[in-house]
CSV table of C-alpha atoms and ligand atoms in Angstrom, one decimal:
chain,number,residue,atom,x,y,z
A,1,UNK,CA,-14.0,29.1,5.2
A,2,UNK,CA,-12.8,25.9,6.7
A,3,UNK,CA,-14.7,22.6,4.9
A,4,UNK,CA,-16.1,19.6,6.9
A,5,UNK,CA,-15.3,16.7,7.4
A,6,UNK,CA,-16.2,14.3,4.9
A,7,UNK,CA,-19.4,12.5,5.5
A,8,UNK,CA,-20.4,15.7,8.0
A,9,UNK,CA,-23.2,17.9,6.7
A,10,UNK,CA,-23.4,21.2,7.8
A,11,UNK,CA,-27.3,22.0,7.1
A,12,UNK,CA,-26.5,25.4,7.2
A,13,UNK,CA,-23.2,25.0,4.6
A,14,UNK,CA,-24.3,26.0,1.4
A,15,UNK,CA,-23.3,23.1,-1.1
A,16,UNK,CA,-19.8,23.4,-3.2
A,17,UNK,CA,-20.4,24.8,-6.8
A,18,UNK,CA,-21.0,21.8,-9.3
A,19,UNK,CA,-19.1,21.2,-12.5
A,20,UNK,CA,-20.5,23.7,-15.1
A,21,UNK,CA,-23.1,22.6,-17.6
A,22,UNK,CA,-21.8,23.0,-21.1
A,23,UNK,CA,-25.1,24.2,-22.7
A,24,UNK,CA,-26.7,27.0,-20.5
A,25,UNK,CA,-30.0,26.4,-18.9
A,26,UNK,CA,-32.9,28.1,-16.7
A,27,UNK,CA,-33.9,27.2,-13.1
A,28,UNK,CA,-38.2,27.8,-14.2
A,29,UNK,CA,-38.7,28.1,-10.8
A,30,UNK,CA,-37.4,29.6,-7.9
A,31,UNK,CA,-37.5,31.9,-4.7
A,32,UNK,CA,-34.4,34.0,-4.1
A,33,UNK,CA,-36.4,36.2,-1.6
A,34,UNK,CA,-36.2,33.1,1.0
A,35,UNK,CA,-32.5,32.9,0.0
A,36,UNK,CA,-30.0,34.1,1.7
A,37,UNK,CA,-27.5,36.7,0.0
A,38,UNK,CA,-28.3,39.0,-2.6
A,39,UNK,CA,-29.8,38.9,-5.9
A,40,UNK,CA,-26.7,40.0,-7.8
A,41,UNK,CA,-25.0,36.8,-5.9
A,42,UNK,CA,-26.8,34.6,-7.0
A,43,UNK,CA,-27.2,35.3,-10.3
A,44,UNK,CA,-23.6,35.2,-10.6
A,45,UNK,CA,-23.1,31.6,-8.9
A,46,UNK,CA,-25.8,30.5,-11.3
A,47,UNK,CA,-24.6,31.6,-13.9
A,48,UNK,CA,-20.9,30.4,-13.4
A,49,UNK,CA,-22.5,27.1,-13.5
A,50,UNK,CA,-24.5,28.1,-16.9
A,51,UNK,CA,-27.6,28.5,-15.1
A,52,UNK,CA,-28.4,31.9,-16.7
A,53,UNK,CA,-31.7,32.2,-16.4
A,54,UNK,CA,-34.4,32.9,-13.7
A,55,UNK,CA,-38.0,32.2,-12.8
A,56,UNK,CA,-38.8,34.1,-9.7
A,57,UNK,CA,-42.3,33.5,-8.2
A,58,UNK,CA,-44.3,35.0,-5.9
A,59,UNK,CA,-46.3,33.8,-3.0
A,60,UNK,CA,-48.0,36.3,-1.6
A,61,UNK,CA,-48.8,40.2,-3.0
A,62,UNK,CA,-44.8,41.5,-0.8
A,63,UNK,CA,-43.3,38.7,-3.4
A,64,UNK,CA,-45.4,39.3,-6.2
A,65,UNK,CA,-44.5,43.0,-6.2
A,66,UNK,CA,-40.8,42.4,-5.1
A,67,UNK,CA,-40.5,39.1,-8.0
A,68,UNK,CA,-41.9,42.1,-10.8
A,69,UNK,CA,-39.5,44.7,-9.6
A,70,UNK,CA,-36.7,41.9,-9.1
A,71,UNK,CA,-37.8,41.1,-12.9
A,72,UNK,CA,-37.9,44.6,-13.9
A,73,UNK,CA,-33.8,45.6,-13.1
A,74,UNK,CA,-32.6,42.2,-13.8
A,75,UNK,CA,-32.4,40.8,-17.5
A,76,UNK,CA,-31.6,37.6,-16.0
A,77,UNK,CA,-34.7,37.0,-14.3
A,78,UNK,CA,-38.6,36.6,-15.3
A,79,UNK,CA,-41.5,36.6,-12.6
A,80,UNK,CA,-44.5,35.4,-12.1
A,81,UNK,CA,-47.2,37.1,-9.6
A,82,UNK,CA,-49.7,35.5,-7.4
A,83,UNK,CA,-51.5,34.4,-4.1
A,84,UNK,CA,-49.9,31.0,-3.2
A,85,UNK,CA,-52.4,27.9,-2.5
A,86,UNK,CA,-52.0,28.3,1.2
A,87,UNK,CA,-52.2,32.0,1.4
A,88,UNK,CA,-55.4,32.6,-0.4
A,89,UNK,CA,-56.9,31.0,2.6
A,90,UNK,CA,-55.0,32.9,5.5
A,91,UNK,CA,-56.0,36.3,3.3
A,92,UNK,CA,-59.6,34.8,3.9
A,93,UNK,CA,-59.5,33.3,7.0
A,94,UNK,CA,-56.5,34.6,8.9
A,95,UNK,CA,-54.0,32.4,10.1
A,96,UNK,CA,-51.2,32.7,12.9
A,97,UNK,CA,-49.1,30.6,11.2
A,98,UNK,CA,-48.8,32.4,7.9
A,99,UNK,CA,-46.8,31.8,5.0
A,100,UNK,CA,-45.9,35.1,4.8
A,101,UNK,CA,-42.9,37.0,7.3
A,102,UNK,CA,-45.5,39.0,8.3
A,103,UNK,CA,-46.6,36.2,11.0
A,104,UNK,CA,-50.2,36.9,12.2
A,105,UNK,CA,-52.8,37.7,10.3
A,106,UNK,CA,-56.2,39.4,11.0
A,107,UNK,CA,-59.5,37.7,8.9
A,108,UNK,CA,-60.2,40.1,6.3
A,109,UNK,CA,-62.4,37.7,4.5
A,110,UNK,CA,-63.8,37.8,1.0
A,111,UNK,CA,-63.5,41.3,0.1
A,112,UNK,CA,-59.8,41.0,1.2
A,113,UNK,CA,-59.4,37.9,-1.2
A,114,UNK,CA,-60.7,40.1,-3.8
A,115,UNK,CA,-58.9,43.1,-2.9
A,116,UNK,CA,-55.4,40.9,-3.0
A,117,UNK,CA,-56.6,39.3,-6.8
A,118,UNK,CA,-57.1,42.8,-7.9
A,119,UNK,CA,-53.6,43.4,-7.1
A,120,UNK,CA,-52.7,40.3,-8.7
A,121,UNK,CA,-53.9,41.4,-11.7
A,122,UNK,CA,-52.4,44.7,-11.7
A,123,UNK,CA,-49.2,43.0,-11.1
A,124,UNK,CA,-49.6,40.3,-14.2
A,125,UNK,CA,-50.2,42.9,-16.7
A,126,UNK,CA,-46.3,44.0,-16.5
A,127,UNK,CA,-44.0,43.0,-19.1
A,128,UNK,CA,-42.0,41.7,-17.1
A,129,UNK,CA,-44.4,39.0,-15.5
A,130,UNK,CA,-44.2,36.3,-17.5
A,131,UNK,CA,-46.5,34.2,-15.8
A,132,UNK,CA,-49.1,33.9,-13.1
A,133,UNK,CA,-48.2,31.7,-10.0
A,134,UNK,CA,-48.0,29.5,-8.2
A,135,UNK,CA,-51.3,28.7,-7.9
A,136,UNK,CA,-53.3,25.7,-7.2
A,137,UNK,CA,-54.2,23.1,-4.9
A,138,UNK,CA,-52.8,22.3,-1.7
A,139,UNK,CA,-54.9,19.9,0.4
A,140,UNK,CA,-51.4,18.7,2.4
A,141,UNK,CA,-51.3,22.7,4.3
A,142,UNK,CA,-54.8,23.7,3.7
A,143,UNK,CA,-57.6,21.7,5.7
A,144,UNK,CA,-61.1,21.5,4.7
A,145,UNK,CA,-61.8,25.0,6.4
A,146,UNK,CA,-59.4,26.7,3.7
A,147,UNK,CA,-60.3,24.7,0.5
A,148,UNK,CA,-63.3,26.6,-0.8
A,149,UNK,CA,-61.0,30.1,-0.5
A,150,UNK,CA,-58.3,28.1,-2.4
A,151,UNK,CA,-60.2,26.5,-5.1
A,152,UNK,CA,-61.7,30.6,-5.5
A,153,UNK,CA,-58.3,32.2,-5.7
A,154,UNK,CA,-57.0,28.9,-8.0
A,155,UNK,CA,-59.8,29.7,-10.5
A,156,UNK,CA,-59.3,33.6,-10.1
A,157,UNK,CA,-55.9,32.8,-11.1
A,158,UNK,CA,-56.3,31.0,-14.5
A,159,UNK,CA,-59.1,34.1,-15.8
A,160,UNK,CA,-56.0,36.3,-15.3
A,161,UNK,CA,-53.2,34.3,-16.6
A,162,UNK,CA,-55.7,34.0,-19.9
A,163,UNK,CA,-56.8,37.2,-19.8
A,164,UNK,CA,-53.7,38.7,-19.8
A,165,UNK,CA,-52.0,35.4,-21.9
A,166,UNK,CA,-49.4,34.3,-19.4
A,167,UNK,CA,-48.1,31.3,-18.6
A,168,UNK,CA,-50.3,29.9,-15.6
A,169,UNK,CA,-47.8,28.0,-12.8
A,170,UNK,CA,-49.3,25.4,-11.0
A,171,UNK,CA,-49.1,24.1,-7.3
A,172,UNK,CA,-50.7,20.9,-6.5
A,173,UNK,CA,-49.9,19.3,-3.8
A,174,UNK,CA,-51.8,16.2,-2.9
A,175,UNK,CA,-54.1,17.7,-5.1
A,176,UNK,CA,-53.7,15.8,-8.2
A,177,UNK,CA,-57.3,15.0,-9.7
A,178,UNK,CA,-58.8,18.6,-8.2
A,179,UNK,CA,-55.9,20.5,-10.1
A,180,UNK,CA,-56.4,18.6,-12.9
A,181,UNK,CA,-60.8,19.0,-12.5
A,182,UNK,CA,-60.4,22.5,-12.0
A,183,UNK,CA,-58.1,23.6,-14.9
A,184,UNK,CA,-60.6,21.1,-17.2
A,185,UNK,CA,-63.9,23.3,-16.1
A,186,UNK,CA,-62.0,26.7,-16.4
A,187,UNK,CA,-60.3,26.1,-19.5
A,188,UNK,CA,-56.0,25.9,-19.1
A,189,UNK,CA,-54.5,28.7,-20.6
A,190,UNK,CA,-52.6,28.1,-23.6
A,191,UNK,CA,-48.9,27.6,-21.5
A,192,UNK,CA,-49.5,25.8,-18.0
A,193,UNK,CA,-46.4,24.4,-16.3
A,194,UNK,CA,-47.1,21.9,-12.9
A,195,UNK,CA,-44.0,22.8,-10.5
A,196,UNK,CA,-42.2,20.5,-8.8
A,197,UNK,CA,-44.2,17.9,-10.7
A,198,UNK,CA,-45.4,15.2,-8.0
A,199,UNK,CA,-47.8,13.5,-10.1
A,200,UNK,CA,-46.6,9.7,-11.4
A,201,UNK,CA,-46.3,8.2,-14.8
A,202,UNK,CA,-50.3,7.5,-15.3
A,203,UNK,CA,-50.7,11.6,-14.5
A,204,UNK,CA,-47.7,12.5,-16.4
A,205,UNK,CA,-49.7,10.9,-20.1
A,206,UNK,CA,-52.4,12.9,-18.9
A,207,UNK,CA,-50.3,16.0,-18.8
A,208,UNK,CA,-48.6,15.1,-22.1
A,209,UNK,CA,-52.0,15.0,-24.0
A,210,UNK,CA,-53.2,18.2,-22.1
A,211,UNK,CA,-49.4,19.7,-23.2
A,212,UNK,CA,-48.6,21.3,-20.0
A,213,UNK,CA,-45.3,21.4,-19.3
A,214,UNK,CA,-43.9,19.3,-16.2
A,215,UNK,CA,-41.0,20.7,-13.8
A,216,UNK,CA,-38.6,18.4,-12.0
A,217,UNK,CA,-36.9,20.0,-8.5
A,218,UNK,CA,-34.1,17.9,-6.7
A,219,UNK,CA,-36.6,15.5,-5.2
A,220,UNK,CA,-36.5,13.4,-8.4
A,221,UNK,CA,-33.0,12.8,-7.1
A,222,UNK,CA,-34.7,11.4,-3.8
A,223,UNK,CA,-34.0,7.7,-3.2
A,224,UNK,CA,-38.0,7.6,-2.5
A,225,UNK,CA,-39.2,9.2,-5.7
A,226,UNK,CA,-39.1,6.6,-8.1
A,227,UNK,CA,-42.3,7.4,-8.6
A,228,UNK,CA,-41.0,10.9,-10.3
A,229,UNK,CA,-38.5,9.6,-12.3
A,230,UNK,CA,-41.1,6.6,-13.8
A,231,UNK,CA,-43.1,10.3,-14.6
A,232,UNK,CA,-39.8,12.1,-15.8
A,233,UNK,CA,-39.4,8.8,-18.2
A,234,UNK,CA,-42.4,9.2,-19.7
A,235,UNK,CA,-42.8,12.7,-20.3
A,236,UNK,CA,-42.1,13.9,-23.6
A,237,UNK,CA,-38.8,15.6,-24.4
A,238,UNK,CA,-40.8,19.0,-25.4
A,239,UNK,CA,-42.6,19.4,-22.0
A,240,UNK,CA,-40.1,18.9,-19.4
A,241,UNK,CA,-38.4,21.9,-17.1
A,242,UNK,CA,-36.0,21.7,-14.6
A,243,UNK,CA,-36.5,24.2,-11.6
A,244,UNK,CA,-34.7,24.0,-8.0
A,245,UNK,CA,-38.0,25.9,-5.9
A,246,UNK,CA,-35.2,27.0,-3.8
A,247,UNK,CA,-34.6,27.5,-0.5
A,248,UNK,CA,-36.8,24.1,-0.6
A,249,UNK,CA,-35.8,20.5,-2.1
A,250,UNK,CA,-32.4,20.7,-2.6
A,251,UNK,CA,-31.1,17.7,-4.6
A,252,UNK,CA,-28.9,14.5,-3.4
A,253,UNK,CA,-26.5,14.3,-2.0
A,254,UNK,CA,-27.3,17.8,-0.5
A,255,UNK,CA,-30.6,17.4,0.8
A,256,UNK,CA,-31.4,19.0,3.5
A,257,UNK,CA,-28.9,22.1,2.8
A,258,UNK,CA,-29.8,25.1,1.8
A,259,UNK,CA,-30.8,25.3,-2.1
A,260,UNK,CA,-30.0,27.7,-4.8
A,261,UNK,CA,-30.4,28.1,-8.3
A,262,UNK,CA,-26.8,26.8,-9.0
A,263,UNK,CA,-27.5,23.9,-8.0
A,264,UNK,CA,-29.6,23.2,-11.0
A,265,UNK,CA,-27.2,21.2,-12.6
A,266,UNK,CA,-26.6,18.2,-9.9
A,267,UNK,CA,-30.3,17.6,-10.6
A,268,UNK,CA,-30.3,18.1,-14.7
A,269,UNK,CA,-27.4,15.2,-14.7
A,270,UNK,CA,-29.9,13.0,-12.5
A,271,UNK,CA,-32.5,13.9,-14.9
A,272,UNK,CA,-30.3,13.0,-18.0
A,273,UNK,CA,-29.8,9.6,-15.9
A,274,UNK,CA,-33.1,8.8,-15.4
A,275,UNK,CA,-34.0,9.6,-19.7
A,276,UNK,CA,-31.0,7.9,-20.7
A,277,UNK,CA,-29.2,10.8,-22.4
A,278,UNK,CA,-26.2,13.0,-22.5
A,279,UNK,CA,-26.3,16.2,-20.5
A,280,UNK,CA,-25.8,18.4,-23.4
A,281,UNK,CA,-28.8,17.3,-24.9
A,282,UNK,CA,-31.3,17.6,-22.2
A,283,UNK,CA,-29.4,21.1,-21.3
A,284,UNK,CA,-30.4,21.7,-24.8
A,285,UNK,CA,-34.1,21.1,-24.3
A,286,UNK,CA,-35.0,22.5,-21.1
A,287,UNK,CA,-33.4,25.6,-22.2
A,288,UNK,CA,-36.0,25.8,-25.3
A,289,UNK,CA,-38.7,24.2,-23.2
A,290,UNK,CA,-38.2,27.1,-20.5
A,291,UNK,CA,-38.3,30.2,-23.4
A,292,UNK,CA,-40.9,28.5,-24.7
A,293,UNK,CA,-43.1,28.1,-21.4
A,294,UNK,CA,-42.7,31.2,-20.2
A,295,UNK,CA,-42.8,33.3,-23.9
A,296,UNK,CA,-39.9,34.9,-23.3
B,301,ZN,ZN1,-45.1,25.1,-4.8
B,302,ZN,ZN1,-42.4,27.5,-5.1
């Protein structure tokens, strides 16, 4: 494969493999279903990089079954099962733009939310599901037409990640103080773990006290998210994870390139920036942190 010129980015080049961490680590959150390749290569470029561990998480029930089977013959890998923010309302409502590859989508209305939860719950009884998610709040996709099938399926979510006692993985997008309301009236389960933490510092003391664990993607590397990185500063050591969400959010200087989960270190060494210590040492703490979300 020929290279590009310097300065020249390719957005369809896949970024060059960064210098290995020294002390292994997992990506908590990822999506190698909307990745190109296969599983067994990616797994390997992760873990030439000492990424050796995988959250895979499901968006809709095709990825929730796919993430638990993907789970199942991989040792590597740990999934988590559910009805993403913006799909609960498509099941509801239907939607022509879906989430899903499926494309189109006929109504199918309450029953069929319920019908899909059931499901949901079948799926998060496996061993291998470690967790239930990513659920939540998305009031950037979802419009006010969608939010009362959202905020059902968000709350459906958390009695099966309790009853069942996995770790609950939140989406909140634009959503801050409804996630928060929501998981307060419901009761958090024991592990909850925001993804792609967007919240700032004030929301990241209120995590802290709550205990729920806070995951930073490569937009903390973003020149506009200072916000995230006065959060990342704050958090404590014990609740921070590291997770790519890739295809999405690729880290500087890469962004807009396709993501993967070996490029978790670029955005662990921005991380170790931003807290003001060595690499090693944060390595050392996400990789506990991680085990320790997820129960694994
Ligand atoms: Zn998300
Ligand atoms: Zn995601």
């Amino acid at each position: 494969m020929s290279s590009n010129a310097p300065g020249r980015s390719d957005k369809h080049t896949a970024p060059p493999l960064p210098e290995p961490l020294r002390v292994p680590v997992a990506d908590s959150h990822t999506h190698l279903d909307m990745q190109s390749g296969t599983v067994e290569e990616a797994l390997a470029k992760a873990a030439s990089v000492g990424v050796t561990t995988l959250v895979q998480v499901g968006c809709d029930l095709a990825g929730s079954r796919w993430a638990a089977e993907t789970a199942a013959a991989h040792d590597a890998v740990h999934a988590t099962v559910a009805l993403h923010p913006n799909e609960a309302p498509r099941i509801v409502h239907g939607d022509p733009d879906g989430w899903s590859r499926q494309g189109a989508r006929q109504p199918g209305g309450d029953a069929a939310l319920d019908d899909a939860l059931a499901e949901i719950d079948r799926l998060a009884a496996l061993p291998q599901v470690r967790g239930v998610g990513e659920t939540g709040l998305d009031h950037f996709r979802t419009g006010p037409e969608g939010k009362e099938a959202q905020e059902r399926s968000f709350r459906a979510h958390i009695e099966i990640a309790k009853r069942h006692g996995k770790t609950l993985v939140i989406h909140d997008r634009d959503a801050h103080a409804d996630v928060l309301r929501v998981l307060k009236e419901e009761g958090a389960p024991e592990r909850t773990v925001f993804h792609c933490y967007s919240g700032d510092a004030e929301m990241a003391e209120v995590c802290a006290r709550a205990g729920y664990y806070m995951s930073f993607a490569g937009n903390v590397t973003f020149k506009n998210a200072q916000n995230l990185r006065d959060a990342l500063a704050v958090a404590p050591p014990e609740l921070v994870l590291v997770e790519t969400d890739a295809p999405f959010l690729t880290p500087a200087p890469y962004r807009g390139r396709p993501n993967a989960p070996y490029l978790v270190p670029v955005t662990v060494r921005a991380m170790a920036d931003v807290r003001g210590v060595d690499e090693d040492t944060l390595a050392t703490a996400l990789a506990a942190n991680t085990a320790r979300a997820f129960g694994y």
